[in-house]
Coordinates of C-alpha atoms and ligand atoms in Angstrom, one line a residue:
X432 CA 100.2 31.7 51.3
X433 CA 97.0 33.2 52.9
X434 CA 93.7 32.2 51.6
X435 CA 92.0 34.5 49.2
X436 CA 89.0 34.5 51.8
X437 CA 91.2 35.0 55.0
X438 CA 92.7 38.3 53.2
X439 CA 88.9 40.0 52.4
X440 CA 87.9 39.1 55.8
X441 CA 91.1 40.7 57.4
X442 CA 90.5 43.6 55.2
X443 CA 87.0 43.9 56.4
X444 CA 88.4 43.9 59.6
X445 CA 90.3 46.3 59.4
X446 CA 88.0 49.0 57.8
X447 CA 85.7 48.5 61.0
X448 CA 88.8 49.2 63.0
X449 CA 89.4 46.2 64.8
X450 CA 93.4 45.5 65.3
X451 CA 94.2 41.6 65.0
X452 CA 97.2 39.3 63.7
X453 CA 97.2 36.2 62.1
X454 CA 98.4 33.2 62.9
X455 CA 99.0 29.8 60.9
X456 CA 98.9 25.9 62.1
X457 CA 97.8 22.5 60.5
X458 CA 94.4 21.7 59.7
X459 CA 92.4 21.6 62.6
X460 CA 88.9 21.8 63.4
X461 CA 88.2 22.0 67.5
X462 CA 88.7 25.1 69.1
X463 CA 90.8 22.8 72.1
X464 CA 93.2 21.7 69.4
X465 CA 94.2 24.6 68.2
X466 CA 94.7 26.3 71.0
X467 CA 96.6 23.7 72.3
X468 CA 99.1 23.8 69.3
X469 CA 99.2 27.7 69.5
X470 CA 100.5 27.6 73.5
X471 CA 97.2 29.0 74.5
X472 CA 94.5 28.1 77.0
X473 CA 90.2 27.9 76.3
X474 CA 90.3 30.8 78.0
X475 CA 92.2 33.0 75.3
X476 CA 89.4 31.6 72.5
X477 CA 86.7 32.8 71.3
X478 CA 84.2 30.5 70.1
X479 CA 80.6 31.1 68.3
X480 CA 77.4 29.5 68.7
X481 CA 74.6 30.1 66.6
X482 CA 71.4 29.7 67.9
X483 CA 68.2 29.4 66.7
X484 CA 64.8 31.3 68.8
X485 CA 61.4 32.3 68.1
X486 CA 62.7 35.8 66.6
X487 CA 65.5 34.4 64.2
X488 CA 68.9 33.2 64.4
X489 CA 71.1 35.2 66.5
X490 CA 75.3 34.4 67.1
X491 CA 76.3 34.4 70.6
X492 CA 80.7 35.0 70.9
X493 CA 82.2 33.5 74.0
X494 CA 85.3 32.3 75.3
X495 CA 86.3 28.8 75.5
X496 CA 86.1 27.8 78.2
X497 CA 82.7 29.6 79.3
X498 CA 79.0 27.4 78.3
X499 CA 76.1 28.9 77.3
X500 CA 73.7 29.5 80.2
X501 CA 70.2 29.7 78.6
X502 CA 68.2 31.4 81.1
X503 CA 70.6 34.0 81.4
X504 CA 70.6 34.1 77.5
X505 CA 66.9 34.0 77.3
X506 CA 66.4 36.9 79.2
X507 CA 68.6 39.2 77.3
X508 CA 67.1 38.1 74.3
X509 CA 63.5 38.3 75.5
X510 CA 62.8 34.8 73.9
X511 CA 61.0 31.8 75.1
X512 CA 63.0 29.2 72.8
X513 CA 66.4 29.1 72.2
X514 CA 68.5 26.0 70.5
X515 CA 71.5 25.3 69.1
X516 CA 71.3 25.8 65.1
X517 CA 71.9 22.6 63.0
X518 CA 75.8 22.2 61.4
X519 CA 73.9 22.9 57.9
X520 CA 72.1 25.9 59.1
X521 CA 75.2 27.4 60.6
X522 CA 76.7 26.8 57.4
X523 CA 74.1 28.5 55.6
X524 CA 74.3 31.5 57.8
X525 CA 78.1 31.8 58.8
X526 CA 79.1 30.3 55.0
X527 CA 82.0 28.8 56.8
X528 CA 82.2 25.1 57.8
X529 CA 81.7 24.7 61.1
X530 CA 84.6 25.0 63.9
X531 CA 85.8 28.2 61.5
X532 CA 83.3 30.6 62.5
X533 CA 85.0 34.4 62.5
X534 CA 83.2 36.9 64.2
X535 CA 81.3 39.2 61.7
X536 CA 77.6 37.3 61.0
X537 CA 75.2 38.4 58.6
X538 CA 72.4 37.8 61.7
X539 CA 70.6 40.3 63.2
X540 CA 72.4 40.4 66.5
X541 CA 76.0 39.3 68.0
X542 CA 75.9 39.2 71.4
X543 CA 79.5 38.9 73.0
X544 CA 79.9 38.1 76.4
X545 CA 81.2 40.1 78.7
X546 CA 84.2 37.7 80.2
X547 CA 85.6 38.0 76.5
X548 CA 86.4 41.6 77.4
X549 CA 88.7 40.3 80.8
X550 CA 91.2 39.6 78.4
X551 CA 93.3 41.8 76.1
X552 CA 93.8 39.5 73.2
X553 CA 91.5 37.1 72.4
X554 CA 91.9 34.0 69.1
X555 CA 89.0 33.2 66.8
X556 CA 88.2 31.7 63.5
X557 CA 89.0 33.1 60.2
X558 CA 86.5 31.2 58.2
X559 CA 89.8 28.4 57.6
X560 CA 90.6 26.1 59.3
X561 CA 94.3 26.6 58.6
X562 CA 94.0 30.0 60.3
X563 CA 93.4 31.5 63.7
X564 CA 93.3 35.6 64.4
X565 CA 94.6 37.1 67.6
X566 CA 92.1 39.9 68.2
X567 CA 92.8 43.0 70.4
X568 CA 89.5 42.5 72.9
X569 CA 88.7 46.1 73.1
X570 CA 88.1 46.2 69.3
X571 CA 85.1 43.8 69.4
X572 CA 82.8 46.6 70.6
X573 CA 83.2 47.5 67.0
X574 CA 81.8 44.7 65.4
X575 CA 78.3 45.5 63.7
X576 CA 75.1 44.6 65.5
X577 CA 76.6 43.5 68.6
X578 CA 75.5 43.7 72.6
X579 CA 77.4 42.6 75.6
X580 CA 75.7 40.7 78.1
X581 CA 76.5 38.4 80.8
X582 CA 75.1 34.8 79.2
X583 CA 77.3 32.3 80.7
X584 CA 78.5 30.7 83.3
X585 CA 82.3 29.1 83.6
X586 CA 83.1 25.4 83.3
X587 CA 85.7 23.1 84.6
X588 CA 85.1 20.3 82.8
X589 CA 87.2 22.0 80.3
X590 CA 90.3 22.8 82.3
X591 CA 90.9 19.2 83.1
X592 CA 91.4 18.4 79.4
X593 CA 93.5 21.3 78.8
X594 CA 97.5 19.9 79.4
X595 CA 100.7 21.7 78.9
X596 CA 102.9 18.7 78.8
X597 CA 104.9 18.0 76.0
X598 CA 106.2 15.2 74.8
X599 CA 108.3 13.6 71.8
X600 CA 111.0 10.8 71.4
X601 CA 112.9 9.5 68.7
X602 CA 114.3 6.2 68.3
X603 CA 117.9 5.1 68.9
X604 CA 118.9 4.1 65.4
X605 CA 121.7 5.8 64.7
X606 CA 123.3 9.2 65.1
X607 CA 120.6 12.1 63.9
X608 CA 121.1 13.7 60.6
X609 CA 119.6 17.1 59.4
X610 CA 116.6 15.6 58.5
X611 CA 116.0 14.8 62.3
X612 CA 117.1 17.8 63.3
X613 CA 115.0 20.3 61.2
X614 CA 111.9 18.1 61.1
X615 CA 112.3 17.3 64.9
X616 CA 114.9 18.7 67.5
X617 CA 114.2 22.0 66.2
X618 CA 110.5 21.3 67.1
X619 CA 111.2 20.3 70.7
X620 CA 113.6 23.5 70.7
X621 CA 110.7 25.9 70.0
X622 CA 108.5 24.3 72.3
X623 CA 111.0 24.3 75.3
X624 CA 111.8 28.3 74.5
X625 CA 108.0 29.3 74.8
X626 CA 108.4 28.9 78.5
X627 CA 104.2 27.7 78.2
X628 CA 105.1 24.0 78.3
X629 CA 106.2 21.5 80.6
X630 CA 108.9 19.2 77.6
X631 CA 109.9 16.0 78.3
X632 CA 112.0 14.4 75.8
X633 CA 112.7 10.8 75.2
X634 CA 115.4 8.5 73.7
X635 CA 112.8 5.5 72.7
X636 CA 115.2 3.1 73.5
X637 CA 112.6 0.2 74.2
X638 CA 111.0 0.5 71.1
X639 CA 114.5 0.2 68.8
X640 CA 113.6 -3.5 69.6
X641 CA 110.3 -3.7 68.2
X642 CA 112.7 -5.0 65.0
X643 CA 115.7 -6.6 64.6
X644 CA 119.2 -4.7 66.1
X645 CA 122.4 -4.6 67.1
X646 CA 122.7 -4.7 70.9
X647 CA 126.5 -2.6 70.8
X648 CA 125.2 -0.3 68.4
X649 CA 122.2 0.6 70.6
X650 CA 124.2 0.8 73.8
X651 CA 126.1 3.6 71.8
X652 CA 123.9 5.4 69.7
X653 CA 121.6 6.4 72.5
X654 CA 123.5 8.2 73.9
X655 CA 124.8 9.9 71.1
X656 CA 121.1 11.0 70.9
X657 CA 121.2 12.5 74.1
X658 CA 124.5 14.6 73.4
X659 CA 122.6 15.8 70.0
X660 CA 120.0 17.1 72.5
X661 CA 122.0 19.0 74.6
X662 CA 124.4 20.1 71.5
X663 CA 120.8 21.4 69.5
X664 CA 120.4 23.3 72.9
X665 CA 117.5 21.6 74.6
X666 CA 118.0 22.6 78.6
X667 CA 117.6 20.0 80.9
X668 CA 116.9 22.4 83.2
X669 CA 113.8 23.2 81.5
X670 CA 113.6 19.9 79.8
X671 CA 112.9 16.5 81.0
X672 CA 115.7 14.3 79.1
X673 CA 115.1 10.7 79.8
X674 CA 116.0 6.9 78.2
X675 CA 112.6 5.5 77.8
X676 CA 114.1 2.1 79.2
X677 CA 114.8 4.0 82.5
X678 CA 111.4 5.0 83.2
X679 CA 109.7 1.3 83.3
X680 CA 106.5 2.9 84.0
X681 CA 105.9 3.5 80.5
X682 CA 106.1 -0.4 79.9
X683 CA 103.8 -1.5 83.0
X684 CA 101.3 1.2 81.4
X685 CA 101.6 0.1 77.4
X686 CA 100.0 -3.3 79.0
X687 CA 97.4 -2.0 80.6
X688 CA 96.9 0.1 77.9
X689 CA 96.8 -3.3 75.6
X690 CA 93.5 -4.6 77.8
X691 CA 91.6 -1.8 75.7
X692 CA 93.0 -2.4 72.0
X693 CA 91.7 -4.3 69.2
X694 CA 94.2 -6.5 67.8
X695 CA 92.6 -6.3 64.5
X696 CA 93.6 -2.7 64.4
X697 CA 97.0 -3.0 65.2
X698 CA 97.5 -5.3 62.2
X699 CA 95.9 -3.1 59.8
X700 CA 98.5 0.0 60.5
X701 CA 100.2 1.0 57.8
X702 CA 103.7 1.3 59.4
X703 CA 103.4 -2.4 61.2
X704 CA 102.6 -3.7 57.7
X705 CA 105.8 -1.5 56.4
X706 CA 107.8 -2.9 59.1
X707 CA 106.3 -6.8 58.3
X708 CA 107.3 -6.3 54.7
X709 CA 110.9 -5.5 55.6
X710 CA 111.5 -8.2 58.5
X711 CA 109.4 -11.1 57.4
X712 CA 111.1 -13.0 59.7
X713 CA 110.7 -10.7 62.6
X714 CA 107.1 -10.6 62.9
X715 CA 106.7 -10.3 66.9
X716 CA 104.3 -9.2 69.3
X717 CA 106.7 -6.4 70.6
X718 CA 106.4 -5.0 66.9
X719 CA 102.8 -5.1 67.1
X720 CA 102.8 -3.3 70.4
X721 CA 104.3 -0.6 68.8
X722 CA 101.8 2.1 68.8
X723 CA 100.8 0.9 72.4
X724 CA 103.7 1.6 73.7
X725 CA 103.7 5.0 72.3
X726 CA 100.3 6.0 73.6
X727 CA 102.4 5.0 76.7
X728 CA 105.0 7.4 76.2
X729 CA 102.8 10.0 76.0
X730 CA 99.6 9.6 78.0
X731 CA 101.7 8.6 80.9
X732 CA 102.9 12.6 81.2
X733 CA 99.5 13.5 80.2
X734 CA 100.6 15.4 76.9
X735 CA 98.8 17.0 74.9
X736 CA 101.3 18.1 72.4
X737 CA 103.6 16.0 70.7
X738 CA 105.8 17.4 68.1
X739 CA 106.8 14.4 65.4
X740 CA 106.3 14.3 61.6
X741 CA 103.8 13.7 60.1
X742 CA 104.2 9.6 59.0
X743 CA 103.6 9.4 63.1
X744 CA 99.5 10.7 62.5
X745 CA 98.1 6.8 62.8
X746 CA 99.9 6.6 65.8
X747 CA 98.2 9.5 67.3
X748 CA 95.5 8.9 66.4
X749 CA 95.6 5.5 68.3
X750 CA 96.8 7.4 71.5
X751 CA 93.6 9.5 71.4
X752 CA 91.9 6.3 70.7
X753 CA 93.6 4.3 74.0
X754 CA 93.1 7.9 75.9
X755 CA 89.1 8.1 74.9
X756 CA 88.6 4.3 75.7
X757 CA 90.3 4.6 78.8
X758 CA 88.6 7.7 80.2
X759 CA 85.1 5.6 79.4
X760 CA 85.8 2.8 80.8
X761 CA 87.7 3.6 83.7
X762 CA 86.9 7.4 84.4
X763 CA 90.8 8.4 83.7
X764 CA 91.8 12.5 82.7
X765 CA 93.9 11.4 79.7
X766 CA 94.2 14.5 77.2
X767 CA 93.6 13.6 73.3
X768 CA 96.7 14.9 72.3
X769 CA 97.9 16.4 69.1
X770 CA 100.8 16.6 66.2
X771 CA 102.5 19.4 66.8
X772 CA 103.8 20.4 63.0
X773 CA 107.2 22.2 62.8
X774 CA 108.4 24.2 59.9
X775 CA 111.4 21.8 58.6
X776 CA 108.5 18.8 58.9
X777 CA 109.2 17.2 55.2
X778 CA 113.0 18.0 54.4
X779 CA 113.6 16.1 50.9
X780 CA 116.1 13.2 50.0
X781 CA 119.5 15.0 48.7
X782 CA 118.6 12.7 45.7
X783 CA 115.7 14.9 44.5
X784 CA 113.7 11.5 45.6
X785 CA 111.6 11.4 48.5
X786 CA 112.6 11.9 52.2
X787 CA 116.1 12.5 53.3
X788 CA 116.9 9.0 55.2
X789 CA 119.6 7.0 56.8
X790 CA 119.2 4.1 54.7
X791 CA 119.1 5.8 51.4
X792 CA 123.1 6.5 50.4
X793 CA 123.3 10.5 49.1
X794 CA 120.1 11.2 50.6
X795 CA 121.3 13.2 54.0
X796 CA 123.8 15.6 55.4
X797 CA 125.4 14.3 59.0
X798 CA 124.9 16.9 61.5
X799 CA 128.9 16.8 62.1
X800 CA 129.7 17.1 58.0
X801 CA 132.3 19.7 57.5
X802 CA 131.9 22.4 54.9
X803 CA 134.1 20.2 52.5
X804 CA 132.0 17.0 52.8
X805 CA 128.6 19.5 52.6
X806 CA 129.6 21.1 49.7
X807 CA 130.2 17.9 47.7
X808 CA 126.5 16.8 49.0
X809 CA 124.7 20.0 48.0
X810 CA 126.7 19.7 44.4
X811 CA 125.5 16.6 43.7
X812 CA 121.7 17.6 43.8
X813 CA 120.9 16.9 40.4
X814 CA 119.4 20.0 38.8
X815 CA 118.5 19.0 34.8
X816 CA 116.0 21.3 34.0
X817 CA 112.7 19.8 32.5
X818 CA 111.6 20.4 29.3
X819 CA 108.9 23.2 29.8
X820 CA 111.5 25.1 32.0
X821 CA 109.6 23.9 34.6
X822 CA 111.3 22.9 38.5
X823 CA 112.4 19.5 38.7
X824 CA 112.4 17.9 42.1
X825 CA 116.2 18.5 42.4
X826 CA 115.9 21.7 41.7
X827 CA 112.4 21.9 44.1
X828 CA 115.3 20.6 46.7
X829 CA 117.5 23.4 46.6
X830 CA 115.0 25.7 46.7
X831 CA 113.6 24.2 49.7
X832 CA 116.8 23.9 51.6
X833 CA 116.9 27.9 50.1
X834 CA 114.1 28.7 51.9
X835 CA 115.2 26.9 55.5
X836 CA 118.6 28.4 55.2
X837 CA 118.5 31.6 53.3
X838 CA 115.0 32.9 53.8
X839 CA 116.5 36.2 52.8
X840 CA 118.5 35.4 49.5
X841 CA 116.0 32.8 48.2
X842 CA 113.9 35.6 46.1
X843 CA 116.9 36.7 44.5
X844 CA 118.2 33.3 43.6
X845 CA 114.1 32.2 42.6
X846 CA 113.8 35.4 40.2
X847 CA 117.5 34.5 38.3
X848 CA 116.2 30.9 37.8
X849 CA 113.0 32.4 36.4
X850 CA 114.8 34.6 34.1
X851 CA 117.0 31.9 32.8
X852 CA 120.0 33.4 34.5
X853 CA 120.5 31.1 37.7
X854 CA 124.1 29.4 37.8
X855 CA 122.8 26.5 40.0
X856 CA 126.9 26.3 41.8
X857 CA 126.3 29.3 42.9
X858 CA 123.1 28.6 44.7
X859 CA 124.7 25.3 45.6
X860 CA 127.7 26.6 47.2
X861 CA 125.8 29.7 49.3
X862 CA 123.4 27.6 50.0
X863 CA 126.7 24.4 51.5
X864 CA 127.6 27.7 53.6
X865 CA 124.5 29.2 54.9
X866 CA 123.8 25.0 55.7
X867 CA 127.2 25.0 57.5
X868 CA 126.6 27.9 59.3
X869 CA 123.7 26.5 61.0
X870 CA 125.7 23.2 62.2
X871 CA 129.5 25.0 62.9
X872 CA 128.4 26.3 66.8
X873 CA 126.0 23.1 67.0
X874 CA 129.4 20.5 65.8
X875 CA 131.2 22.9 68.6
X876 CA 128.7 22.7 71.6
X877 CA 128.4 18.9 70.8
X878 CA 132.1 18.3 70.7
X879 CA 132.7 19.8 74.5
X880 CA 129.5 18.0 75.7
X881 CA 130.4 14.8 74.4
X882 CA 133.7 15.4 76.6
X883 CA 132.0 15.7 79.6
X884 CA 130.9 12.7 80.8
X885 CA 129.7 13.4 84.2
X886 CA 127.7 16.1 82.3
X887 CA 125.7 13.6 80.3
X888 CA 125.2 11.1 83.0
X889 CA 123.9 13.5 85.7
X890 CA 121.4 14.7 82.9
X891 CA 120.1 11.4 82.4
X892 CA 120.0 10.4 85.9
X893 CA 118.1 13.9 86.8
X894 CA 116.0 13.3 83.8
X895 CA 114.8 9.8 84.9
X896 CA 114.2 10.7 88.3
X897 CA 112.0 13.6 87.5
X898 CA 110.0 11.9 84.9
X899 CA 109.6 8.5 87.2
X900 CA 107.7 10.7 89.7
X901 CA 105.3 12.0 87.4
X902 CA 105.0 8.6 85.5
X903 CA 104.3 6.6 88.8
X904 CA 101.5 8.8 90.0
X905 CA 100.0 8.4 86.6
X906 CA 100.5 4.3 86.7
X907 CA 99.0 4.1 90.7
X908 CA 95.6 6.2 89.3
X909 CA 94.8 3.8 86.5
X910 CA 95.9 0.9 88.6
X911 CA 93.3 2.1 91.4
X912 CA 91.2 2.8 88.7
X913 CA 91.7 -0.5 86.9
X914 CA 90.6 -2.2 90.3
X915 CA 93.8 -3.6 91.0
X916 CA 94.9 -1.9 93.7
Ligands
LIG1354 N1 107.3 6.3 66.7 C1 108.1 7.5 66.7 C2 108.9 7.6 65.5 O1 109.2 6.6 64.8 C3 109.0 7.4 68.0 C4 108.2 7.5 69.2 C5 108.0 6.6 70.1 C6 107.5 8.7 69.7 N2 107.2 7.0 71.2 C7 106.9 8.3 70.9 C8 107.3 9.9 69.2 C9 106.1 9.2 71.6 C10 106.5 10.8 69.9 C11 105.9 10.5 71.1 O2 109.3 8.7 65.1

């Protein structure tokens, strides 16, 4: 749903003639982050600055990864002073908060500069921070008030931080079920398509011991994570496909990564204290590790993209943490990277309860259910209408699963339930087909991959050899950096 705000100021936009799409990601508030989740680079944003000189407040557009050069600027302008305006100021003059700034100011002058126009389409804000519009650069000559100068001078600084490495894992507990495969596979699946990104995807096979586990049922299941890869259509061509155990690099690095983290921090995570609460007796140092390990993972490819739910966030956030303290202390390039969000993120419990899950019976569909067994499934969704004709959360299910499924059909099925007229096994059994329909050529593709054995081991061994080059060049720099080597 766009934001009434977002709609005037396309509207606005449009009367002065100036073609632009929009596009839609998670919250986020630096210009770097979002371009990072949209595939671009600094150099395809647009970012204002509002500055403050003896003559009044003027807004200066230009691309990201361009800085301000005063002198240059003070010329054009003809001013002696010129400084940044405070956040409150450019509140009061943009009205938006600041990292949103859009391009039409209520200031006296815009000046643009004149590297924006060496692209064709350029992103800026859109006064939200849950939206970003794709501008066609010619058109800004059109916005009201405004000059194009030369005012600054490129940067490199910014290039460094700017990665387009990918990467995600997903631990070896047992085959994946829809759940993993909407909320995640399908993720990594975009990502790899886009062509932008160098993927590497992991099998965390290390950290499936963090708690307590079945050494057979390990052996087996990771690899049966591998073969859902391939059979979701991940291309290890494009793809790095590795066992995390295969690439010891990451371990060597989660310890010197542990030199920089505060154990009091660890503790206070809310999935270690999860964890603690459901294997009392299992308390170990490789548990509290965790998130260590995971910074690992990632920082040793240098991602800065990392598609996995959201219940993963505290995690990130201690990679960037690790990834800030490092490059401080020991003058390392580690990106801060970011959640990448897919579409399928939250996909609800069968149940009409929370979160489809493994452990919970009922909750989830198998990715190798036949129509039969997903029919049964989707008809047990309990749909008891509450009292004020309101959705209940079973019925909130279906229509989710409605809307991943059968984009098209939903309105039709959403207008019958408002009218009183919905026969809820009818939605239930389009919606078991339009569910099978998705997994029939995926339960095919995975049945002749799983035959071919060579196949699966050549992809692994490829897979560990490419990702142990890039991991050891990683481990040598901070060891040099470290001092110990
Ligand atoms: N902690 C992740 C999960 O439970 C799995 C994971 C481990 C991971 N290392 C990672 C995910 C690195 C993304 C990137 O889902």
């Amino acid at each position: 749903m766009l934001d009434k705000n977002v709609l005037e100021y396309s509207e606005t936009l449009k009367k002065l003639g100036i073609n632009h799409s929009i596009l839609e990601h998670p919250e986020l508030v630096t210009v770097e982050d979002v371009q990072k989740y949209l595939g671009f680079g600094l150099d395809e944003a647009l970012a204002t600055l509002i500055m403050k000189t003896e003559k009044g407040f003027v807004a200066i557009v230009r691309r990201g990864d361009c800085a301000l050069d005063s002198k240059k600027t003070k010329k054009v302008l003809g001013v002696e002073s010129l400084s940044m305006a405070t956040d409150d100021e450019f509140r009061q003059i943009t009205g938006v908060v600041p990292g949103a700034a859009h391009i039409l100011h209520p200031v006296t002058k815009v000046i643009i500069d004149e590297k924006v126009f060496e692209k064709e389409k350029i992103n800026g804000g859109s006064g939200s921070l849950l939206y970003t519009f794709r501008y066609d650069v010619g058109d800004l000559k059109k916005i009201p008030q405004s000059q194009i100068a030369d005012v600054t001078k490129l940067t490199v600084s910014t290039v460094i931080n700017k990665s387009n490495r990918v990467f995600s894992g997903i631990r070896a507990t047992g085959r994946l079920h829809l759940g993993n495969y909407l909320g995640a596979v399908k993720g990594f699946l975009e990502l790899e398509k886009t062509g932008k990104y160098e993927t590497v995807y992991c099998v965390v096979d290390v950290h499936s011991i963090t708690t307590p586990y079945d050494k057979e049922a390990l052996a087996k299941n990771k690899r049966e994570i591998i073969i859902d890869y391939l059979a979701a259509g991940l291309d290890p061509k494009k793809s790095i496909i590795i066992y995390q155990s295969d690439v010891p690099e990451h371990i060597e690095l989660a310890f010197y990564f542990s030199s920089v983290v505060n154990v009091a921090r660890m503790l206070h995570l809310p999935t270690y204290k999860d964890k603690i609460k459901q294997h009392p007796n299992a308390v170990t140092m490789a548990l509290l590790n965790y998130p260590v390990l995971m910074a690992a993972d990632i920082l040793i490819y240098k991602a800065g993209l990392v598609p996995v739910g959201i219940d993963q966030e505290p995690h990130l956030e201690v990679t960037r943490e690790i990834a800030r303290k490092m490059n401080q202390l020991y003058g390392t390039d580690f990106p801060e990277p970011v959640r990448f969000a897919t579409k399928g993120e939250y996909i609800p419990s069968l149940t009409g309860e929370g979160k489809m899950s493994k452990t919970i019976a009922g909750s989830y569909i198998n990715l190798t259910d036949s129509l039969e067994e997903i029919r049964k499934k989707v008809r047990s969704v309990p749909t008891a209408t509450t009292a004020g004709g309101e959705m209940s959360s079973g019925v909130k299910t279906l229509f989710t699963f409605a809307n991943l499924f059968m984009p098209e059909e939903t309105v039709k099925y959403k207008k019958a339930f408002e009218d009183g007229t919905l026969k809820f096994v009818e939605l239930k059994d389009a919606l078991a087909e339009a569910i099978y329909r998705e997994l029939k050529p995926f339960q095919e593709r995975r049945a002749k991959i799983a035959s071919d054995t060579k196949y699966v081991d050549e992809v692994i061994r490829d897979g560990a050899e490419r990702a142990r080059k890039i991991a050891k060049a990683t481990v040598d720099e901070v060891k040099k950096k470290m001092g110990l080597i």
